[in-house]
Amino acid sequence: MKKTGPICIVDDDDGHAYLIELNLRQSGVTNELLRFASGQEFLDYLEEDPSGGDAPVMVLLDLNMPGMGGLAVLQVVKDSRIRRTYPIVVLSTSADTDEINACYRAGCNLFLTKPVQYAEFTDLVQRLGALLKVAHFPSGAATTGLAAAG
Amino acid sequence: MRTIWPPALRLRIAGKVIALTAALAAAVATLFAVTHHLRVQELLEQRNNEKLIGNTKMLTVAIQAEFNRLSEDVLLLSKAPGVTFLLTEVNHPEHYAAEQDYSGVAAGRVRTIVTILADTRNYLRLSIYSTDEFEGEIFRTELSGESYVTYEEADLPSGIPQEIAEIKNQLAPGKISYSYVDSKEIAGGSPAVSQSAFRAVTPAIDADGHDAGLIVIEKAYKPTLDAAVDYMQPDWDSVIFDAAGNMHTYPVGSIAGEGGARGQVYATIRELVSDGPGSDSLHNVTVDGRDYAVKFVEGELRDSATPQVFRVATIADHEVLYADLAATNRNNILLTVLLVLVASLFGLVLGRRFVRPLQAMNETILEQGTDGDLSALPVHRADEIGDFARSYCTIARELNGALEDLGQGNVDLQETNAKLVHANKEVRDLAAIISHDLRAPLINILGFSDELTRLHGELSGYLATMNVDLDESEIADLLQKRLPTALKFIADSSSRMESKLDTILHLSRRGRDEMKPVPIDLGKLFRTVIESHVTEHNPADVSIELDSAPPVIIDEEAASIIANNLVSNAVKYRDGDRPLSIRIRAVTDEFGLTLCVEDNGRGINVADQDLIFGLFRRFGRQDTSGEGIGLSFCKALVSRLNGKIWCNSIAGEGSSFFVFFPIELLGRETVAA
């Protein structure tokens, strides 16, 4: 079944975004990958097109961003009645306990630390891609858009 | 208000005055009570005395006085011009003779006095006294030839009239006049016989037929009380005869000029007698100006020769008693009231003068605190309140000054604290910066260098398919040697940087982690640690002498990190020329426990011994792996435990690492060990 929902990557670091996209593709994810360089950009996108297109099947959210940080974005999304079902995976460079707790309190669905070692990084993102292929997601606003690509 | 009290009146004086007044009131009240009591006792005693003597006195006095007055009055009257004769009264003959002095009577006038008496022996005496010359001598004219004609009692009742008749006949027949004072039945011999008395008066005529004056015959039988009373009843007139034989009546009451006073006495006596002994009836009587309530207790009126012993109880003088008591009470109450008023007045003054200002002061202080307007306080008063107000103002001023200083100090402290908080935040921010901002580029560096490696591989593949002779070309050198070398350096450096960043983060987090102290058995801990470090590849002669060491109560992980670092250092920095020997022991004293891990390794230069605890510091030959964080970590942990870590070492001989745990961290039960 062809899944149409995009995967949103919210990360100010172009390199990280690139590497994530690269590894997701390599893991076989075929969904549209939308990249946002700031939290505000992502929220603007949600505002402009709340229901026109398919809802994101997953949001990969970086925490440490200039301007609007990841936690703020997380709170806005999870406070919204319509969008709180969007699965949000926080990807952070740190593994600070306080940060982890704050994110889960705000409603994040998964917290992952970006490994510095590229092999681990690749492994993590590809595992995430593999998870996406077998996971179930909320219906309705969030139309799952995963393509099982082998 | 101030003008009422002298300024010198101070609180303690007021207090003393009040206390003194109260004490005085109490003393006076007590005095009154005692006085009152004594007065009552006195009155009671007096009443008791008067029970015994009062009424005896009353009666005897009253009766005797009556006689005496009568006699005196008669004597006086007899001296008056025109009075020739006097009469006598019934009394005891002997008494009469002895005491009745007729010497004052006009000489020659009294010829004969005949007295017929009935005494208690109930025989009749008839005496006729003649006062012929009356020169101090009373002559007795015998009647029937004898001075005394004595009749036995048994003869009396029937004999009396005859005697009287004889007397009448003998003396002056037809001329005698007599009257009965009272005449009651004469019951022969009975003590209850009523009085019977009469008086006969007749002119006396001597043997020559000359006028010898008057003969007065009085007769009374058994003068019982009743008789005596009747005898002296107030309406009974004394009878006085003059020389002409005229009879003058003389009211008893008027003799003494007391109106009916004696009459009252007699009436009372009569009433008493009619009550009889033992009666409870009370009768009021006034004797000598005092009022008595009397009752007949016992006794009877006996003959006049013996004292008239009978008693009439007196219920004291009620009126006097009551008046005394009332007066005492009144004085008592008045003075008490006065003292209470004085005390109240002082209380009021105290209230107005001291308590109110104190209250006002209290309110002012409560409302104003120490920094408000204290001008309302009575600082100008010249008493304790003024002292207090002044002291308070002084204290308030000093306190305010101190508070200002304190406030300034507090501001400084707050600033310092803010700086510290800020610095602390900066440290934490630094950790965040390290974790985010330094790691993020590292991810890229490592990721893209990997990507480059991958691309390098792909490129090599393409070149291979293009049949380029790589070995011969410069490209080969580029692709196979220089590019991989560059990539490897990037990767290695980045990895090392990442490792150090991790260490810094780790240390920073450990510094914030919560410690969970549990008792740690050092012997057990070190045996476990030795097992994991001393292996076949790393043999060592190990001696663990910790059996007597008390448990140390610290975080388990911290203990483990310290032990592992010390042992691993000993193992790691062994001297290759000799077998490794490790000795682990502990010394406990009053300050705490000192752990020592001693080895015979390569040792540390003296100059480096303090520096080895620094972060990322490694010394000596760098032939072993290590990041230079272990001892730094240990020091951080030991410092958090308020302990101390140091090292003694001789290069080439070995090192001893000491860790001191203060006594607070030691298990109680084994401190003595």
JSON list of C-alpha atoms in Angstrom, two decimals, chain B residues 323-462:
[
{"chain": "B", "resi": 323, "resn": "ALA", "atom": "CA", "xyz": [-24.55, 48.63, 119.94]},
{"chain": "B", "resi": 324, "resn": "ASP", "atom": "CA", "xyz": [-20.94, 47.65, 120.51]},
{"chain": "B", "resi": 325, "resn": "LEU", "atom": "CA", "xyz": [-21.02, 45.08, 117.82]},
{"chain": "B", "resi": 326, "resn": "ALA", "atom": "CA", "xyz": [-22.76, 47.41, 115.45]},
{"chain": "B", "resi": 327, "resn": "ALA", "atom": "CA", "xyz": [-20.25, 50.12, 116.20]},
{"chain": "B", "resi": 328, "resn": "THR", "atom": "CA", "xyz": [-17.35, 47.77, 115.67]},
{"chain": "B", "resi": 329, "resn": "ASN", "atom": "CA", "xyz": [-18.90, 46.55, 112.48]},
{"chain": "B", "resi": 330, "resn": "ARG", "atom": "CA", "xyz": [-19.65, 50.01, 111.31]},
{"chain": "B", "resi": 331, "resn": "ASN", "atom": "CA", "xyz": [-16.11, 51.17, 111.96]},
{"chain": "B", "resi": 332, "resn": "ASN", "atom": "CA", "xyz": [-14.80, 48.06, 110.39]},
{"chain": "B", "resi": 333, "resn": "ILE", "atom": "CA", "xyz": [-16.87, 48.54, 107.27]},
{"chain": "B", "resi": 334, "resn": "LEU", "atom": "CA", "xyz": [-16.17, 52.23, 107.08]},
{"chain": "B", "resi": 335, "resn": "LEU", "atom": "CA", "xyz": [-12.43, 51.86, 107.36]},
{"chain": "B", "resi": 336, "resn": "THR", "atom": "CA", "xyz": [-12.37, 48.91, 105.02]},
{"chain": "B", "resi": 337, "resn": "VAL", "atom": "CA", "xyz": [-14.41, 50.82, 102.49]},
{"chain": "B", "resi": 338, "resn": "LEU", "atom": "CA", "xyz": [-12.11, 53.76, 102.94]},
{"chain": "B", "resi": 339, "resn": "LEU", "atom": "CA", "xyz": [-9.04, 51.64, 102.36]},
{"chain": "B", "resi": 340, "resn": "VAL", "atom": "CA", "xyz": [-10.63, 49.94, 99.40]},
{"chain": "B", "resi": 341, "resn": "LEU", "atom": "CA", "xyz": [-11.43, 53.35, 98.02]},
{"chain": "B", "resi": 342, "resn": "VAL", "atom": "CA", "xyz": [-7.85, 54.43, 98.54]},
{"chain": "B", "resi": 343, "resn": "ALA", "atom": "CA", "xyz": [-6.56, 51.27, 96.88]},
{"chain": "B", "resi": 344, "resn": "SER", "atom": "CA", "xyz": [-9.03, 51.75, 94.04]},
{"chain": "B", "resi": 345, "resn": "LEU", "atom": "CA", "xyz": [-7.96, 55.32, 93.67]},
{"chain": "B", "resi": 346, "resn": "PHE", "atom": "CA", "xyz": [-4.37, 54.25, 93.42]},
{"chain": "B", "resi": 347, "resn": "GLY", "atom": "CA", "xyz": [-5.36, 51.54, 91.00]},
{"chain": "B", "resi": 348, "resn": "LEU", "atom": "CA", "xyz": [-7.14, 54.12, 88.93]},
{"chain": "B", "resi": 349, "resn": "VAL", "atom": "CA", "xyz": [-4.16, 56.40, 89.10]},
{"chain": "B", "resi": 350, "resn": "LEU", "atom": "CA", "xyz": [-1.92, 53.53, 88.18]},
{"chain": "B", "resi": 351, "resn": "GLY", "atom": "CA", "xyz": [-4.17, 52.80, 85.24]},
{"chain": "B", "resi": 352, "resn": "ARG", "atom": "CA", "xyz": [-4.23, 56.35, 84.03]},
{"chain": "B", "resi": 353, "resn": "ARG", "atom": "CA", "xyz": [-0.68, 57.10, 84.86]},
{"chain": "B", "resi": 354, "resn": "PHE", "atom": "CA", "xyz": [1.10, 53.90, 83.90]},
{"chain": "B", "resi": 355, "resn": "VAL", "atom": "CA", "xyz": [-1.01, 51.23, 82.29]},
{"chain": "B", "resi": 356, "resn": "ARG", "atom": "CA", "xyz": [-2.64, 53.41, 79.66]},
{"chain": "B", "resi": 357, "resn": "PRO", "atom": "CA", "xyz": [0.66, 54.90, 78.51]},
{"chain": "B", "resi": 358, "resn": "LEU", "atom": "CA", "xyz": [2.06, 51.39, 78.42]},
{"chain": "B", "resi": 359, "resn": "GLN", "atom": "CA", "xyz": [-0.86, 50.23, 76.29]},
{"chain": "B", "resi": 360, "resn": "ALA", "atom": "CA", "xyz": [-0.55, 53.21, 74.00]},
{"chain": "B", "resi": 361, "resn": "MET", "atom": "CA", "xyz": [3.15, 52.57, 73.79]},
{"chain": "B", "resi": 362, "resn": "ASN", "atom": "CA", "xyz": [2.55, 48.94, 73.00]},
{"chain": "B", "resi": 363, "resn": "GLU", "atom": "CA", "xyz": [0.15, 49.84, 70.21]},
{"chain": "B", "resi": 364, "resn": "THR", "atom": "CA", "xyz": [2.57, 52.37, 68.81]},
{"chain": "B", "resi": 365, "resn": "ILE", "atom": "CA", "xyz": [5.38, 49.85, 68.87]},
{"chain": "B", "resi": 366, "resn": "LEU", "atom": "CA", "xyz": [3.24, 47.15, 67.30]},
{"chain": "B", "resi": 367, "resn": "GLU", "atom": "CA", "xyz": [1.99, 49.48, 64.60]},
{"chain": "B", "resi": 368, "resn": "GLN", "atom": "CA", "xyz": [5.19, 51.32, 63.91]},
{"chain": "B", "resi": 369, "resn": "GLY", "atom": "CA", "xyz": [7.73, 48.59, 64.52]},
{"chain": "B", "resi": 370, "resn": "THR", "atom": "CA", "xyz": [11.23, 49.90, 64.89]},
{"chain": "B", "resi": 371, "resn": "ASP", "atom": "CA", "xyz": [11.43, 52.13, 61.86]},
{"chain": "B", "resi": 372, "resn": "GLY", "atom": "CA", "xyz": [8.12, 53.97, 62.11]},
{"chain": "B", "resi": 373, "resn": "ASP", "atom": "CA", "xyz": [7.22, 57.21, 63.81]},
{"chain": "B", "resi": 374, "resn": "LEU", "atom": "CA", "xyz": [8.15, 56.69, 67.43]},
{"chain": "B", "resi": 375, "resn": "SER", "atom": "CA", "xyz": [7.67, 60.31, 68.45]},
{"chain": "B", "resi": 376, "resn": "ALA", "atom": "CA", "xyz": [4.42, 59.35, 70.18]},
{"chain": "B", "resi": 377, "resn": "LEU", "atom": "CA", "xyz": [6.35, 57.34, 72.75]},
{"chain": "B", "resi": 378, "resn": "PRO", "atom": "CA", "xyz": [6.51, 59.00, 76.17]},
{"chain": "B", "resi": 379, "resn": "VAL", "atom": "CA", "xyz": [10.25, 59.55, 76.13]},
{"chain": "B", "resi": 380, "resn": "HIS", "atom": "CA", "xyz": [10.03, 62.62, 78.34]},
{"chain": "B", "resi": 381, "resn": "ARG", "atom": "CA", "xyz": [8.50, 60.92, 81.32]},
{"chain": "B", "resi": 382, "resn": "ALA", "atom": "CA", "xyz": [10.66, 60.84, 84.39]},
{"chain": "B", "resi": 383, "resn": "ASP", "atom": "CA", "xyz": [9.77, 57.34, 85.38]},
{"chain": "B", "resi": 384, "resn": "GLU", "atom": "CA", "xyz": [10.30, 53.77, 84.32]},
{"chain": "B", "resi": 385, "resn": "ILE", "atom": "CA", "xyz": [7.97, 54.16, 81.38]},
{"chain": "B", "resi": 386, "resn": "GLY", "atom": "CA", "xyz": [10.08, 57.04, 80.17]},
{"chain": "B", "resi": 387, "resn": "ASP", "atom": "CA", "xyz": [13.19, 54.92, 80.69]},
{"chain": "B", "resi": 388, "resn": "PHE", "atom": "CA", "xyz": [11.61, 52.13, 78.72]},
{"chain": "B", "resi": 389, "resn": "ALA", "atom": "CA", "xyz": [10.50, 54.44, 75.91]},
{"chain": "B", "resi": 390, "resn": "ARG", "atom": "CA", "xyz": [13.96, 55.94, 75.67]},
{"chain": "B", "resi": 391, "resn": "SER", "atom": "CA", "xyz": [15.60, 52.53, 75.73]},
{"chain": "B", "resi": 392, "resn": "TYR", "atom": "CA", "xyz": [13.22, 51.33, 73.05]},
{"chain": "B", "resi": 393, "resn": "CYS", "atom": "CA", "xyz": [13.97, 54.32, 70.84]},
{"chain": "B", "resi": 394, "resn": "THR", "atom": "CA", "xyz": [17.70, 53.77, 71.28]},
{"chain": "B", "resi": 395, "resn": "ILE", "atom": "CA", "xyz": [17.38, 50.08, 70.50]},
{"chain": "B", "resi": 396, "resn": "ALA", "atom": "CA", "xyz": [15.13, 50.84, 67.53]},
{"chain": "B", "resi": 397, "resn": "ARG", "atom": "CA", "xyz": [17.67, 53.31, 66.16]},
{"chain": "B", "resi": 398, "resn": "GLU", "atom": "CA", "xyz": [20.53, 50.89, 66.58]},
{"chain": "B", "resi": 399, "resn": "LEU", "atom": "CA", "xyz": [18.47, 48.07, 65.19]},
{"chain": "B", "resi": 400, "resn": "ASN", "atom": "CA", "xyz": [17.54, 50.11, 62.17]},
{"chain": "B", "resi": 401, "resn": "GLY", "atom": "CA", "xyz": [21.18, 50.96, 61.62]},
{"chain": "B", "resi": 402, "resn": "ALA", "atom": "CA", "xyz": [22.13, 47.33, 61.99]},
{"chain": "B", "resi": 403, "resn": "LEU", "atom": "CA", "xyz": [19.30, 46.34, 59.67]},
{"chain": "B", "resi": 404, "resn": "GLU", "atom": "CA", "xyz": [20.47, 48.81, 57.08]},
{"chain": "B", "resi": 405, "resn": "ASP", "atom": "CA", "xyz": [23.98, 47.40, 57.28]},
{"chain": "B", "resi": 406, "resn": "LEU", "atom": "CA", "xyz": [22.53, 43.96, 57.15]},
{"chain": "B", "resi": 407, "resn": "GLY", "atom": "CA", "xyz": [20.38, 44.96, 54.22]},
{"chain": "B", "resi": 408, "resn": "GLN", "atom": "CA", "xyz": [23.43, 46.24, 52.41]},
{"chain": "B", "resi": 409, "resn": "GLY", "atom": "CA", "xyz": [25.26, 43.06, 53.28]},
{"chain": "B", "resi": 410, "resn": "ASN", "atom": "CA", "xyz": [22.29, 41.13, 52.05]},
{"chain": "B", "resi": 411, "resn": "VAL", "atom": "CA", "xyz": [22.29, 43.03, 48.79]},
{"chain": "B", "resi": 412, "resn": "ASP", "atom": "CA", "xyz": [25.97, 42.25, 48.38]},
{"chain": "B", "resi": 413, "resn": "LEU", "atom": "CA", "xyz": [25.28, 38.66, 49.23]},
{"chain": "B", "resi": 414, "resn": "GLN", "atom": "CA", "xyz": [22.46, 38.54, 46.74]},
{"chain": "B", "resi": 415, "resn": "GLU", "atom": "CA", "xyz": [24.68, 39.99, 44.09]},
{"chain": "B", "resi": 416, "resn": "THR", "atom": "CA", "xyz": [27.35, 37.45, 44.86]},
{"chain": "B", "resi": 417, "resn": "ASN", "atom": "CA", "xyz": [24.76, 34.73, 44.87]},
{"chain": "B", "resi": 418, "resn": "ALA", "atom": "CA", "xyz": [23.37, 35.93, 41.57]},
{"chain": "B", "resi": 419, "resn": "LYS", "atom": "CA", "xyz": [26.87, 35.88, 40.17]},
{"chain": "B", "resi": 420, "resn": "LEU", "atom": "CA", "xyz": [27.34, 32.37, 41.48]},
{"chain": "B", "resi": 421, "resn": "VAL", "atom": "CA", "xyz": [24.02, 31.27, 40.05]},
{"chain": "B", "resi": 422, "resn": "HIS", "atom": "CA", "xyz": [25.00, 32.89, 36.81]},
{"chain": "B", "resi": 423, "resn": "ALA", "atom": "CA", "xyz": [28.40, 31.21, 36.86]},
{"chain": "B", "resi": 424, "resn": "ASN", "atom": "CA", "xyz": [26.81, 27.90, 37.66]},
{"chain": "B", "resi": 425, "resn": "LYS", "atom": "CA", "xyz": [24.39, 28.38, 34.81]},
{"chain": "B", "resi": 426, "resn": "GLU", "atom": "CA", "xyz": [27.28, 29.21, 32.57]},
{"chain": "B", "resi": 427, "resn": "VAL", "atom": "CA", "xyz": [28.97, 25.99, 33.54]},
{"chain": "B", "resi": 428, "resn": "ARG", "atom": "CA", "xyz": [25.81, 24.11, 32.73]},
{"chain": "B", "resi": 429, "resn": "ASP", "atom": "CA", "xyz": [25.41, 26.09, 29.58]},
{"chain": "B", "resi": 430, "resn": "LEU", "atom": "CA", "xyz": [28.94, 25.09, 28.73]},
{"chain": "B", "resi": 431, "resn": "ALA", "atom": "CA", "xyz": [27.95, 21.47, 29.10]},
{"chain": "B", "resi": 432, "resn": "ALA", "atom": "CA", "xyz": [24.97, 22.11, 26.85]},
{"chain": "B", "resi": 433, "resn": "ILE", "atom": "CA", "xyz": [27.16, 23.93, 24.36]},
{"chain": "B", "resi": 434, "resn": "ILE", "atom": "CA", "xyz": [29.58, 21.03, 24.40]},
{"chain": "B", "resi": 435, "resn": "SER", "atom": "CA", "xyz": [26.86, 18.48, 23.98]},
{"chain": "B", "resi": 436, "resn": "HIS", "atom": "CA", "xyz": [24.99, 20.36, 21.27]},
{"chain": "B", "resi": 437, "resn": "ASP", "atom": "CA", "xyz": [27.16, 22.85, 19.54]},
{"chain": "B", "resi": 438, "resn": "LEU", "atom": "CA", "xyz": [30.45, 20.97, 19.56]},
{"chain": "B", "resi": 439, "resn": "ARG", "atom": "CA", "xyz": [28.96, 17.57, 18.94]},
{"chain": "B", "resi": 440, "resn": "ALA", "atom": "CA", "xyz": [26.78, 18.74, 16.06]},
{"chain": "B", "resi": 441, "resn": "PRO", "atom": "CA", "xyz": [29.70, 19.72, 13.85]},
{"chain": "B", "resi": 442, "resn": "LEU", "atom": "CA", "xyz": [31.49, 16.57, 14.90]},
{"chain": "B", "resi": 443, "resn": "ILE", "atom": "CA", "xyz": [28.60, 14.53, 13.61]},
{"chain": "B", "resi": 444, "resn": "ASN", "atom": "CA", "xyz": [29.00, 16.25, 10.30]},
{"chain": "B", "resi": 445, "resn": "ILE", "atom": "CA", "xyz": [32.77, 15.89, 10.26]},
{"chain": "B", "resi": 446, "resn": "LEU", "atom": "CA", "xyz": [32.61, 12.23, 11.07]},
{"chain": "B", "resi": 447, "resn": "GLY", "atom": "CA", "xyz": [29.57, 11.61, 8.90]},
{"chain": "B", "resi": 448, "resn": "PHE", "atom": "CA", "xyz": [30.93, 13.32, 5.84]},
{"chain": "B", "resi": 449, "resn": "SER", "atom": "CA", "xyz": [34.41, 11.92, 6.25]},
{"chain": "B", "resi": 450, "resn": "ASP", "atom": "CA", "xyz": [32.71, 8.54, 6.27]},
{"chain": "B", "resi": 451, "resn": "GLU", "atom": "CA", "xyz": [30.73, 9.60, 3.30]},
{"chain": "B", "resi": 452, "resn": "LEU", "atom": "CA", "xyz": [33.98, 10.68, 1.68]},
{"chain": "B", "resi": 453, "resn": "THR", "atom": "CA", "xyz": [35.47, 7.31, 2.47]},
{"chain": "B", "resi": 454, "resn": "ARG", "atom": "CA", "xyz": [32.47, 5.67, 0.86]},
{"chain": "B", "resi": 455, "resn": "LEU", "atom": "CA", "xyz": [32.70, 7.99, -2.11]},
{"chain": "B", "resi": 456, "resn": "HIS", "atom": "CA", "xyz": [36.39, 7.24, -2.28]},
{"chain": "B", "resi": 457, "resn": "GLY", "atom": "CA", "xyz": [35.58, 3.61, -2.51]},
{"chain": "B", "resi": 458, "resn": "GLU", "atom": "CA", "xyz": [33.01, 4.23, -5.21]},
{"chain": "B", "resi": 459, "resn": "LEU", "atom": "CA", "xyz": [35.44, 6.45, -7.08]},
{"chain": "B", "resi": 460, "resn": "SER", "atom": "CA", "xyz": [38.10, 3.76, -6.88]},
{"chain": "B", "resi": 461, "resn": "GLY", "atom": "CA", "xyz": [35.57, 1.35, -8.29]},
{"chain": "B", "resi": 462, "resn": "TYR", "atom": "CA", "xyz": [34.78, 3.62, -11.19]}
]
